[in-house]
Amino acid sequence: MGVKILQKPEEATASSLKPRDRLLHTARDLFHQHGIKGIGVEAITEAAGTNKMTLYRHFGSKDDLIVECLQKAINETMSKWDELEREYPDNPKAQLIAWIGAGAQCIASDKRGCEIANAAVELTEPDHPGRRVIEEGKKEHRRRLVGLCQRADLTQPELAADTLCLLFEGARISRQSDGPEGPCARFKRMAEGVVAAYERK
Amino acid sequence: MGVKILQKPEEATASSLKPRDRLLHTARDLFHQHGIKGIGVEAITEAAGTNKMTLYRHFGSKDDLIVECLQKAINETMSKWDELEREYPDNPKAQLIAWIGAGAQCIASDKRGCEIANAAVELTEPDHPGRRVIEEGKKEHRRRLVGLCQRADLTQPELAADTLCLLFEGARISRQSDGPEGPCARFKRMAEGVVAAYERK
DNA sequence: CTCTGTTGTGACCGATCGGTAACAGTATGC
DNA sequence: GCATACTGTTACCGATCGGTCACAACAGAG
């Protein structure tokens, strides 16, 4: 009894990160798991090992927090694109196949689908600040996929990219209603088939 | 001034239908437009031209109302399938092309996507009564699509059906974040391409 | 006309929502 | 040691949430 506990338990969420980053990380996770409207700010602060005041000092409102979470998610996706280019430099076809593989893995491991698309479902007000972020993020994602299809020398690169895009989006949303054994299970096969179909012979 | 107004305005929602049906119809619409968690029961009853007590006398809870709305949506979809068969009897290929056309029209006209898939995004609790309805509805939908692809004598009918399914789901969810000019705009072309690719030559 | 089942009304419940005020504790840099 | 900036605590705000109560109005059937 002589030793006073000065250090708090420090669970995973309340790690070495500063409160702001813990809040962002935790909020993103809880928004994704329970839906944006399905989780309250208090629950987020508790899970992040902090409190409401700290949240509202860093983020002016729940909506602002939502926007930052969305932006962070998009930035992460863009980083993955960069990583892909670094991993297979000057080999766009390998990049494309790797993108499909990563997509399939993402579908298999995450039952809640795409956090950006899910946010678009929940944020119905047309002037919600999050909508701009969502739209620009998805547009950028499409741009990069089209670019990759072009570099991979696919015939009709835009159509190929849009097809891959719809298959991917479809797989992630379908997983939430049809389960992991539904149509989404064959995403990889379909996507690789699309690439093959648009390859220059 | 001599004429008393005995008949209420009777707007579209408060039509000749009975309160229960008005509630169901209105709730479905508002759930779709604002999201399930984005609309309250009071707003639903007002839009339906009735009151909370009447709602709770017909539906025990908001969750029960949600379930009935989902079931109604699924029944409607199944009716459309029946209609399709009646319209092109013994011509499965024409049914398939008509299904694609109807899908494209649905994508173009409804910016909020699939109410069932959207519900799956919002109802995150795994034991929510609505989830069973969603899963069974989507499974039945897939079953019918596979059946149609088989009757249309496509090679690999299951793979073709799953591909069409993902393209359709993807188009409807993508429209909500990428807009009507995004990848979803080419759904018809892609889907018809899939049918052509799996046709027996 | 009366009886019965269906609606409508308005007040009300406890819980939770997003958000704030005031104040106390703590870490850091000089 | 001291000032400053950040963080934590508690209590609180008004609004809204899903849901219920008792009671009045109303319809149609017998």
Coordinates of C-alpha atoms (C1' of nucleotides) in Angstrom, one line a residue:
Chain A
M1 CA 0.0 0.0 0.0
G2 CA 3.0 2.2 0.3
V3 CA 3.3 2.8 -3.5
K4 CA 0.9 5.3 -4.9
I5 CA -0.4 4.8 -8.4
L6 CA 0.7 7.9 -10.2
Q7 CA 0.6 6.4 -13.7
K8 CA -2.8 5.5 -15.1
P9 CA -3.5 2.2 -16.7
E10 CA -2.8 3.6 -20.2
E11 CA -4.8 1.2 -22.4
A12 CA -4.2 0.9 -26.1
T13 CA -6.4 3.9 -27.0
A14 CA -4.9 6.1 -24.4
S15 CA -1.5 5.3 -25.6
S16 CA 1.4 7.7 -26.0
L17 CA -0.5 9.9 -28.4
K18 CA -1.8 13.3 -27.4
P19 CA -5.5 13.7 -26.6
R20 CA -6.2 15.2 -30.0
D21 CA -4.8 12.3 -31.9
R22 CA -6.4 9.8 -29.6
L23 CA -9.7 11.5 -30.1
L24 CA -9.4 11.4 -33.9
H25 CA -8.3 7.8 -34.0
T26 CA -11.0 6.7 -31.6
A27 CA -13.7 8.7 -33.3
R28 CA -12.8 7.3 -36.7
D29 CA -13.0 3.8 -35.3
L30 CA -16.3 4.3 -33.5
F31 CA -17.9 6.1 -36.4
H32 CA -17.0 3.2 -38.6
Q33 CA -18.2 0.5 -36.2
H34 CA -21.4 2.1 -34.9
G35 CA -22.2 4.7 -37.6
I36 CA -21.8 8.4 -37.3
K37 CA -25.3 9.0 -35.9
G38 CA -25.0 5.8 -33.9
I39 CA -22.3 7.1 -31.5
G40 CA -22.4 10.1 -29.2
V41 CA -19.5 12.4 -28.4
E42 CA -19.4 11.3 -24.8
A43 CA -18.8 7.7 -25.8
I44 CA -16.0 8.8 -28.0
T45 CA -14.3 10.8 -25.3
E46 CA -14.6 7.9 -22.9
A47 CA -13.1 5.4 -25.3
A48 CA -10.3 7.9 -26.1
G49 CA -9.6 8.2 -22.4
T50 CA -10.4 11.9 -22.2
N51 CA -13.4 14.1 -21.8
K52 CA -15.9 16.3 -23.6
M53 CA -14.2 19.6 -22.9
T54 CA -10.9 18.5 -24.5
L55 CA -12.8 17.3 -27.5
Y56 CA -14.6 20.6 -27.9
R57 CA -11.4 22.5 -27.4
H58 CA -9.8 20.7 -30.3
F59 CA -12.8 20.3 -32.5
G60 CA -15.5 23.0 -32.5
S61 CA -18.3 20.6 -32.9
K62 CA -19.2 16.9 -33.7
D63 CA -19.6 17.9 -37.3
D64 CA -16.0 19.3 -37.4
L65 CA -14.8 16.1 -35.9
I66 CA -16.6 14.1 -38.5
V67 CA -15.0 16.2 -41.2
E68 CA -11.5 15.7 -39.8
C69 CA -12.1 11.9 -39.6
L70 CA -13.2 11.8 -43.2
Q71 CA -10.2 13.8 -44.3
K72 CA -7.9 11.5 -42.4
A73 CA -9.4 8.5 -44.0
I74 CA -9.0 10.0 -47.4
N75 CA -5.4 11.0 -46.7
E76 CA -4.7 7.4 -45.6
T77 CA -6.1 6.0 -48.8
M78 CA -4.0 8.4 -50.9
S79 CA -0.9 7.3 -48.9
K80 CA -1.7 3.8 -49.9
W81 CA -1.7 4.8 -53.5
D82 CA 1.7 6.4 -53.2
E83 CA 2.9 3.3 -51.4
L84 CA 1.7 1.2 -54.3
E85 CA 3.6 3.3 -56.8
R86 CA 6.7 3.0 -54.7
E87 CA 6.4 -0.8 -54.3
Y88 CA 6.1 -1.5 -58.1
P89 CA 7.9 1.4 -59.7
D90 CA 7.4 1.7 -63.5
N91 CA 5.2 -1.4 -63.4
P92 CA 1.6 -0.1 -63.6
K93 CA 0.1 -3.5 -64.4
A94 CA 1.6 -4.9 -61.2
Q95 CA 0.3 -1.9 -59.3
L96 CA -3.2 -2.6 -60.7
I97 CA -3.0 -6.3 -59.7
A98 CA -1.7 -5.3 -56.2
W99 CA -4.5 -2.7 -55.9
I100 CA -7.1 -5.5 -56.6
G101 CA -5.4 -7.7 -54.1
A102 CA -5.4 -5.1 -51.4
G103 CA -9.0 -4.4 -52.2
A104 CA -9.9 -8.0 -51.8
Q105 CA -8.1 -8.2 -48.5
C106 CA -9.9 -5.1 -47.3
I107 CA -13.3 -6.6 -48.2
A108 CA -12.4 -9.8 -46.4
S109 CA -11.2 -8.2 -43.2
D110 CA -13.5 -5.3 -42.7
K111 CA -17.2 -6.1 -42.4
R112 CA -18.3 -2.5 -42.2
G113 CA -17.3 -1.5 -45.7
C114 CA -16.0 1.9 -46.8
E115 CA -16.2 4.6 -44.1
I116 CA -16.4 7.3 -46.8
A117 CA -19.3 5.7 -48.6
N118 CA -21.0 4.9 -45.3
A119 CA -20.7 8.5 -44.3
A120 CA -22.3 9.5 -47.5
V121 CA -25.3 7.4 -46.6
E122 CA -25.6 8.9 -43.2
L123 CA -24.9 12.6 -43.9
T124 CA -28.0 13.3 -45.9
E125 CA -28.1 17.1 -45.6
P126 CA -26.7 18.3 -48.9
D127 CA -24.8 21.2 -47.3
H128 CA -23.1 19.2 -44.6
P129 CA -19.4 20.1 -44.6
G130 CA -18.5 16.5 -44.7
R131 CA -20.1 16.1 -48.1
R132 CA -17.5 18.2 -49.9
V133 CA -14.7 16.1 -48.4
I134 CA -16.5 12.9 -49.5
E135 CA -17.1 14.0 -53.0
E136 CA -13.6 15.4 -53.5
G137 CA -12.1 12.3 -52.0
K138 CA -14.0 9.9 -54.2
K139 CA -13.2 12.0 -57.3
E140 CA -9.5 12.0 -56.5
H141 CA -9.7 8.2 -56.0
R142 CA -11.4 7.8 -59.4
R143 CA -8.7 10.0 -61.0
R144 CA -6.0 7.9 -59.7
L145 CA -7.6 4.7 -60.8
V146 CA -8.1 6.0 -64.3
G147 CA -4.5 7.1 -64.4
L148 CA -3.3 3.7 -63.3
C149 CA -5.5 2.1 -66.0
Q150 CA -4.0 4.4 -68.6
R151 CA -0.5 3.7 -67.5
A152 CA -1.3 0.0 -67.5
D153 CA -2.1 0.5 -71.2
L154 CA -5.7 -0.8 -70.9
T155 CA -8.0 -0.2 -73.8
Q156 CA -10.7 2.2 -72.7
P157 CA -9.0 3.0 -69.5
E158 CA -11.8 5.2 -68.1
L159 CA -14.4 2.6 -68.7
A160 CA -12.2 0.0 -67.1
A161 CA -11.5 2.2 -64.1
D162 CA -15.2 2.9 -63.6
T163 CA -16.0 -0.8 -63.8
L164 CA -13.3 -1.6 -61.2
C165 CA -14.6 1.2 -59.1
L166 CA -18.2 0.0 -59.1
L167 CA -17.1 -3.6 -58.4
F168 CA -15.1 -2.4 -55.5
E169 CA -17.7 -0.2 -54.1
G170 CA -20.4 -2.8 -54.7
A171 CA -18.4 -5.5 -52.9
R172 CA -17.9 -3.3 -49.8
I173 CA -21.5 -2.3 -49.5
S174 CA -22.8 -5.8 -50.5
R175 CA -20.7 -7.3 -47.7
Q176 CA -22.8 -5.5 -45.2
S177 CA -26.1 -7.0 -46.3
D178 CA -25.2 -10.1 -48.1
G179 CA -22.3 -11.2 -45.9
P180 CA -18.8 -12.3 -46.7
E181 CA -19.9 -15.3 -48.6
G182 CA -22.1 -13.3 -50.9
P183 CA -21.2 -11.8 -54.3
C184 CA -18.4 -9.8 -52.7
A185 CA -16.4 -13.1 -52.2
R186 CA -15.6 -13.1 -55.9
F187 CA -14.4 -9.6 -56.2
K188 CA -10.8 -10.5 -57.0
R189 CA -11.7 -12.9 -59.7
M190 CA -14.1 -10.3 -61.3
A191 CA -11.7 -7.5 -61.1
E192 CA -8.8 -9.4 -62.6
G193 CA -11.2 -10.5 -65.3
V194 CA -12.0 -6.9 -66.1
V195 CA -8.3 -6.1 -66.4
A196 CA -7.8 -9.1 -68.7
A197 CA -10.7 -8.0 -70.8
Y198 CA -9.4 -4.6 -71.4
E199 CA -5.8 -5.6 -72.0
R200 CA -4.3 -4.8 -75.4
K201 CA -3.7 -8.0 -77.3
Chain B
M1 CA -68.2 32.6 -44.7
G2 CA -71.3 30.5 -44.6
V3 CA -69.6 27.3 -45.6
K4 CA -67.7 25.5 -42.9
I5 CA -64.7 23.6 -43.8
L6 CA -65.5 20.1 -42.6
Q7 CA -63.0 18.3 -44.9
K8 CA -59.4 18.7 -44.1
P9 CA -56.9 19.7 -46.8
E10 CA -56.0 16.0 -47.4
E11 CA -52.5 16.4 -48.9
A12 CA -51.0 13.6 -50.8
T13 CA -49.7 11.7 -47.8
A14 CA -52.9 12.0 -45.9
S15 CA -54.8 10.6 -48.8
S16 CA -57.6 8.1 -48.7
L17 CA -55.3 5.5 -47.1
K18 CA -55.8 4.4 -43.5
P19 CA -53.4 5.8 -40.9
R20 CA -51.4 2.6 -40.7
D21 CA -50.7 2.6 -44.5
R22 CA -50.0 6.3 -44.5
L23 CA -47.5 5.8 -41.7
L24 CA -45.7 3.0 -43.5
H25 CA -45.5 4.9 -46.7
T26 CA -44.3 8.1 -45.1
A27 CA -41.9 6.4 -42.8
R28 CA -40.3 4.5 -45.7
D29 CA -39.9 7.7 -47.7
L30 CA -38.4 9.7 -44.8
F31 CA -36.1 6.9 -43.7
H32 CA -34.8 6.8 -47.3
Q33 CA -34.4 10.6 -47.6
H34 CA -33.0 11.4 -44.2
G35 CA -31.7 8.1 -43.0
I36 CA -33.2 5.8 -40.3
K37 CA -31.4 7.5 -37.5
G38 CA -31.8 10.9 -39.1
I39 CA -35.5 11.1 -38.6
G40 CA -37.6 11.0 -35.5
V41 CA -40.9 9.3 -35.0
E42 CA -42.7 12.6 -34.3
A43 CA -41.6 14.0 -37.7
I44 CA -42.9 10.8 -39.4
T45 CA -46.3 11.0 -37.7
E46 CA -46.6 14.7 -38.6
A47 CA -45.7 14.1 -42.3
A48 CA -48.2 11.2 -42.3
G49 CA -50.9 13.5 -41.0
T50 CA -51.4 11.6 -37.7
N51 CA -49.9 11.3 -34.3
K52 CA -47.5 9.3 -32.1
M53 CA -50.1 7.3 -30.3
T54 CA -51.5 6.0 -33.6
L55 CA -48.1 5.0 -34.7
Y56 CA -47.4 3.1 -31.4
R57 CA -50.7 1.4 -31.5
H58 CA -49.9 -0.1 -35.0
F59 CA -46.2 -0.6 -34.5
G60 CA -44.9 -1.4 -31.1
S61 CA -41.7 0.5 -31.5
K62 CA -39.6 2.5 -34.0
D63 CA -37.6 -0.7 -34.7
D64 CA -40.7 -2.6 -35.6
L65 CA -41.7 0.2 -37.9
I66 CA -38.2 0.0 -39.5
V67 CA -38.6 -3.8 -40.0
E68 CA -42.0 -3.4 -41.7
C69 CA -40.6 -0.7 -44.0
L70 CA -37.7 -2.9 -45.0
Q71 CA -40.1 -5.8 -45.6
K72 CA -42.3 -3.7 -47.7
A73 CA -39.4 -2.5 -49.8
I74 CA -38.3 -6.1 -50.4
N75 CA -41.8 -7.2 -51.3
E76 CA -42.0 -4.4 -53.8
T77 CA -38.7 -5.5 -55.4
M78 CA -40.0 -9.0 -55.6
S79 CA -43.1 -7.8 -57.3
K80 CA -41.0 -6.1 -59.9
W81 CA -39.3 -9.4 -60.6
D82 CA -42.6 -11.0 -61.1
E83 CA -43.7 -8.2 -63.4
L84 CA -40.5 -8.6 -65.4
E85 CA -41.3 -12.3 -66.0
R86 CA -44.9 -11.4 -67.0
E87 CA -43.7 -8.8 -69.4
Y88 CA -41.3 -10.9 -71.3
P89 CA -42.6 -14.5 -70.9
D90 CA -40.2 -17.2 -72.0
N91 CA -37.7 -14.7 -73.0
P92 CA -35.1 -14.6 -70.2
K93 CA -32.6 -12.6 -72.2
A94 CA -35.1 -9.8 -72.7
Q95 CA -35.9 -10.0 -69.0
L96 CA -32.2 -9.5 -68.2
I97 CA -31.8 -6.5 -70.5
A98 CA -35.0 -5.1 -69.1
W99 CA -33.7 -5.6 -65.6
I100 CA -30.5 -3.7 -66.5
G101 CA -32.6 -0.9 -68.0
A102 CA -34.8 -0.6 -65.0
G103 CA -31.7 -0.6 -62.8
A104 CA -30.1 2.2 -64.8
Q105 CA -33.3 4.2 -64.5
C106 CA -33.4 3.6 -60.8
I107 CA -29.8 4.9 -60.5
A108 CA -30.6 8.0 -62.5
S109 CA -33.7 8.9 -60.7
D110 CA -32.9 8.1 -57.1
K111 CA -30.0 9.9 -55.6
R112 CA -30.2 8.1 -52.3
G113 CA -29.4 4.7 -53.5
C114 CA -30.8 1.4 -52.2
E115 CA -32.9 1.7 -49.1
I116 CA -32.0 -1.8 -48.0
A117 CA -28.2 -1.3 -48.4
N118 CA -28.5 2.0 -46.7
A119 CA -30.3 0.4 -43.8
A120 CA -27.5 -2.2 -43.5
V121 CA -25.1 0.7 -43.1
E122 CA -27.1 2.3 -40.3
L123 CA -28.3 -0.7 -38.4
T124 CA -25.0 -1.7 -36.9
E125 CA -26.2 -3.8 -34.0
P126 CA -25.8 -7.4 -35.2
D127 CA -28.9 -8.5 -33.5
H128 CA -31.2 -5.8 -34.8
P129 CA -34.4 -7.4 -36.1
G130 CA -34.0 -5.5 -39.3
R131 CA -30.8 -7.3 -40.2
R132 CA -32.5 -10.6 -40.7
V133 CA -34.9 -9.0 -43.2
I134 CA -32.0 -7.3 -45.0
E135 CA -30.0 -10.4 -45.3
E136 CA -32.8 -12.6 -46.5
G137 CA -34.0 -10.0 -48.9
K138 CA -30.6 -9.6 -50.5
K139 CA -30.1 -13.4 -50.7
E140 CA -33.5 -13.8 -52.4
H141 CA -32.6 -11.0 -54.8
R142 CA -29.3 -12.8 -55.7
R143 CA -31.2 -16.1 -56.1
R144 CA -33.5 -14.6 -58.6
L145 CA -30.7 -12.9 -60.5
V146 CA -28.7 -16.2 -60.7
G147 CA -31.9 -17.9 -61.9
L148 CA -32.4 -15.4 -64.6
C149 CA -28.8 -15.7 -65.8
Q150 CA -29.2 -19.5 -65.9
R151 CA -32.4 -19.2 -67.9
A152 CA -30.7 -16.7 -70.2
D153 CA -28.2 -19.5 -70.9
L154 CA -25.2 -17.5 -69.8
T155 CA -21.9 -19.3 -69.3
Q156 CA -21.0 -19.2 -65.6
P157 CA -24.4 -17.9 -64.6
E158 CA -23.5 -17.5 -61.0
L159 CA -20.4 -15.4 -61.7
A160 CA -22.3 -13.3 -64.2
A161 CA -25.1 -12.7 -61.7
D162 CA -22.7 -11.8 -58.9
T163 CA -20.9 -9.4 -61.2
L164 CA -24.1 -7.7 -62.2
C165 CA -25.1 -7.6 -58.6
L166 CA -21.9 -5.8 -57.5
L167 CA -22.1 -3.4 -60.4
F168 CA -25.6 -2.5 -59.5
E169 CA -24.9 -2.2 -55.8
G170 CA -21.8 -0.3 -56.6
A171 CA -23.6 2.1 -58.9
R172 CA -26.2 2.9 -56.3
I173 CA -23.8 3.5 -53.5
S174 CA -21.3 5.4 -55.7
R175 CA -24.0 7.8 -56.8
Q176 CA -24.3 9.1 -53.3
S177 CA -20.6 10.1 -53.0
D178 CA -19.5 10.5 -56.6
G179 CA -22.6 12.0 -58.0
P180 CA -24.7 11.1 -61.0
E181 CA -21.9 11.9 -63.4
G182 CA -19.5 9.5 -61.7
P183 CA -18.8 5.9 -62.5
C184 CA -22.5 5.0 -61.9
A185 CA -23.4 6.8 -65.2
R186 CA -22.0 4.0 -67.2
F187 CA -23.8 1.2 -65.3
K188 CA -26.0 0.2 -68.3
R189 CA -23.0 -0.1 -70.6
M190 CA -21.0 -2.1 -68.2
A191 CA -23.9 -4.5 -67.3
E192 CA -24.8 -5.1 -71.0
G193 CA -21.1 -5.7 -71.6
V194 CA -21.1 -8.4 -68.8
V195 CA -24.1 -10.1 -70.4
A196 CA -22.4 -10.1 -73.8
A197 CA -19.2 -11.4 -72.3
Y198 CA -21.0 -14.4 -70.7
E199 CA -23.1 -15.2 -73.7
R200 CA -22.7 -18.6 -75.3
K201 CA -21.3 -18.1 -78.8
Chain C
dC1 C1' -79.4 5.1 -30.4
dT2 C1' -76.1 2.7 -28.5
dC3 C1' -72.1 0.0 -28.5
dT4 C1' -67.5 -0.8 -30.0
dG5 C1' -63.2 0.0 -32.1
dT6 C1' -60.3 3.3 -34.1
dT7 C1' -58.3 7.9 -34.0
dG8 C1' -56.8 12.4 -32.1
dT9 C1' -54.9 15.5 -28.3
dG10 C1' -51.7 17.1 -25.1
dA11 C1' -49.3 16.6 -21.4
dC12 C1' -45.7 13.9 -19.7
dC13 C1' -41.8 10.4 -18.7
dG14 C1' -36.7 9.3 -18.3
dA15 C1' -32.8 9.1 -21.1
dT16 C1' -29.7 10.9 -24.1
dC17 C1' -28.2 14.3 -27.4
dG18 C1' -24.6 18.1 -28.6
dG19 C1' -22.4 21.7 -26.3
dT20 C1' -20.8 25.1 -22.3
dA21 C1' -19.2 27.3 -17.8
dA22 C1' -16.1 27.6 -14.0
dC23 C1' -12.5 25.8 -11.8
dA24 C1' -8.7 22.7 -10.4
dG25 C1' -4.7 20.0 -11.7
dT26 C1' -0.5 19.3 -14.4
dA27 C1' 3.2 19.6 -17.6
dT28 C1' 6.6 22.4 -19.8
dG29 C1' 9.8 26.2 -20.9
dC30 C1' 12.3 30.0 -19.3
Chain D
dG1 C1' 10.2 29.5 -9.1
dC2 C1' 7.1 31.2 -12.1
dA3 C1' 4.1 31.9 -16.0
dT4 C1' 1.8 29.7 -19.6
dA5 C1' -0.6 26.3 -22.0
dC6 C1' -2.9 22.2 -21.9
dT7 C1' -5.9 18.8 -19.7
dG8 C1' -9.3 17.0 -16.4
dT9 C1' -13.7 17.3 -13.5
dT10 C1' -18.3 18.3 -12.5
dA11 C1' -22.3 20.2 -13.0
dC12 C1' -25.2 22.1 -16.0
dC13 C1' -27.9 23.8 -20.3
dG14 C1' -31.8 23.4 -23.7
dA15 C1' -33.3 20.3 -27.1
dT16 C1' -34.7 16.2 -28.8
dC17 C1' -35.1 11.3 -28.5
dG18 C1' -38.4 7.0 -28.1
dG19 C1' -42.3 5.9 -25.7
dT20 C1' -46.7 6.2 -22.5
dC21 C1' -50.7 8.1 -20.1
dA22 C1' -55.7 9.4 -19.7
dC23 C1' -59.3 11.2 -22.0
dA24 C1' -62.0 13.1 -25.8
dA25 C1' -63.8 12.7 -30.5
dC26 C1' -65.3 10.0 -34.0
dA27 C1' -66.7 6.3 -37.2
dG28 C1' -69.5 2.4 -38.5
dA29 C1' -72.4 -1.8 -37.3
dG30 C1' -76.2 -3.8 -34.9

